[in-house]
Amino acid sequence: MKRVDFTNTQVASSETARDINRSVVLNLIRRRQPISRADLARVSGLQRSTVSVITEKLIEEAWVVNGPQGRLPRGRRPTFLRLNDRRAIMVADIRPTQITVAVADVNGRFLSQERMLTPGDPETAVKTLSSRFRRMMQAHPDLIFEGIGISVPGRYDQSTQRVVFAPNLKWSRFDLRTPIERATGIHVEVENAANACVLAEVWFGNSENVRDMVAITVSEGIGAGIFTNGQLSRGSYGMAGEFGHTSFDPEGPTCTCGGRGCWELFASNRAALRYYHESSSTPENGLTFTDLLALAEAKDALALKSLDKMARALGKGMRTIVSTLAPEEIVVVGDLARHWDRIGRVVAEEVAGGMLAGEPPRLRPAAEPGIARLRGAVALVLKRHFGPAERVTEERKSA
Ligand SMILES: [Zn+2]
C-alpha cells in the first residue's frame, strides 16, 4: 500500500502557494506598472513582507526593475516597479502566403518587424525562420531573449507537437518546434492563430476580467479561439474551435477540408470575393479583399452587397458559437474590421436574431487586428513565466 507522506504534501502545497503568489505579483506589475510595493500589497492582499521577498527575487531574476520614484505629499518617496523591457520575445505569424517575424518586449511592444513569402514546404520554412531568428538575436545584443512564439493557420496538437490540420497552408503534418529550438537554442511555443488572438485580447486587451470569450479570425478561412471559464480551450488533438468547417449549407461547394458547404465558404474573405464575381460582369482580375474593401469605401454598390452577404453568413454562423459556448464577448479579427461600422451592424443583427435567452454577447473588432496574432505569440511565451494570468483572479478569490 502506498504511504502518504504528509511532509511532502506540506512542501508541495507551500511551493504551489509561492508560485501562485509570484504569479499574482508579476501579473499585477504587468497590468498596473509602474506600481509601488505598498500598492502591490494592498491590491493583492499579500503581506508587505511577502511582497518584498517576491519582488527582490523578481529583480534578481531581471524580470522586474526599479522604475521612477513616486511623489507623495509628505514622507518617504516610494520606488515604483515595472517590467524589465530588456526581456524580449521573438515571434512569427505564419499565414498561407506571408510570414511576419518580429521582436517584441515583455509589454508586447514591437521593436522590429519584417516580412517574407511563405515557403511551399515546411522544411524550407523551418530553415528560413531559424536563420531569421538567429539574425534578429545578433541585431539585438542588448536584449535577453525569453522564447520564440509562433502562430500558425492550423490546429496544433500540443501533445505530439505537430501541426495536425492546416487546410489553407497545404503543408503536411510537421514539427516546427524541435528544429527551430535546435537551431536557435531558444524555447519555442507554437499555437493556432485564433487561439493566439484570444490570448492577445486577454493579455494585452481590455478584457482582463472576461472569463468567456471567443475570438474569430476571418481571412482566407475562419478560425475560432475559445477562452472558456478563464482558460484557453484546445480540446482533443488541439482541434477545438473548428467552427469554420461545420456545415452551413449541405448543398454548398466543396471545401479544402473535403467537406461540403462549410461555414468559411460563405463567411470568409474569399466568400465575399466570390459573391462579388458572381454578380459582376467584369472578368476575375485578381481582385483582393483589400481592393473589395476600398471599393466598398468608395460606395460601390456591388462591393457593399457582397460584404453584406458575407456579414450575414458570419452572423448566422456565430449563432452556433453563441448557443454552444455562450461567450460574454466575441472579438472579430481580420481586415473586415476596417469596415466594421457597416459589417458589425449586420453581424450583430443576425446574432441577436438567434438568441435563446439572455443578452447577446458583446461583439467588437480586435483593437489592432494587424498585430493580434503576433501579440498572441508574445503572450504564449509570457504565459510560461507569468503563470496563467487568466486564472490568477479566481485563485486569489478562492485562496
Ligand atoms: Zn471545410
CSV table of C-alpha atoms in Angstrom, one decimal, residues 11 38 118 126 186 229 365:
chain,number,residue,atom,x,y,z
A,11,VAL,CA,6.2,21.1,0.9
A,38,ALA,CA,2.8,49.2,-0.9
A,118,THR,CA,5.6,31.7,-47.1
A,126,VAL,CA,12.0,25.9,-40.7
A,186,ILE,CA,15.7,29.1,-27.5
A,229,ASN,CA,-14.2,29.6,-17.8
A,365,PRO,CA,-13.4,44.0,-33.8
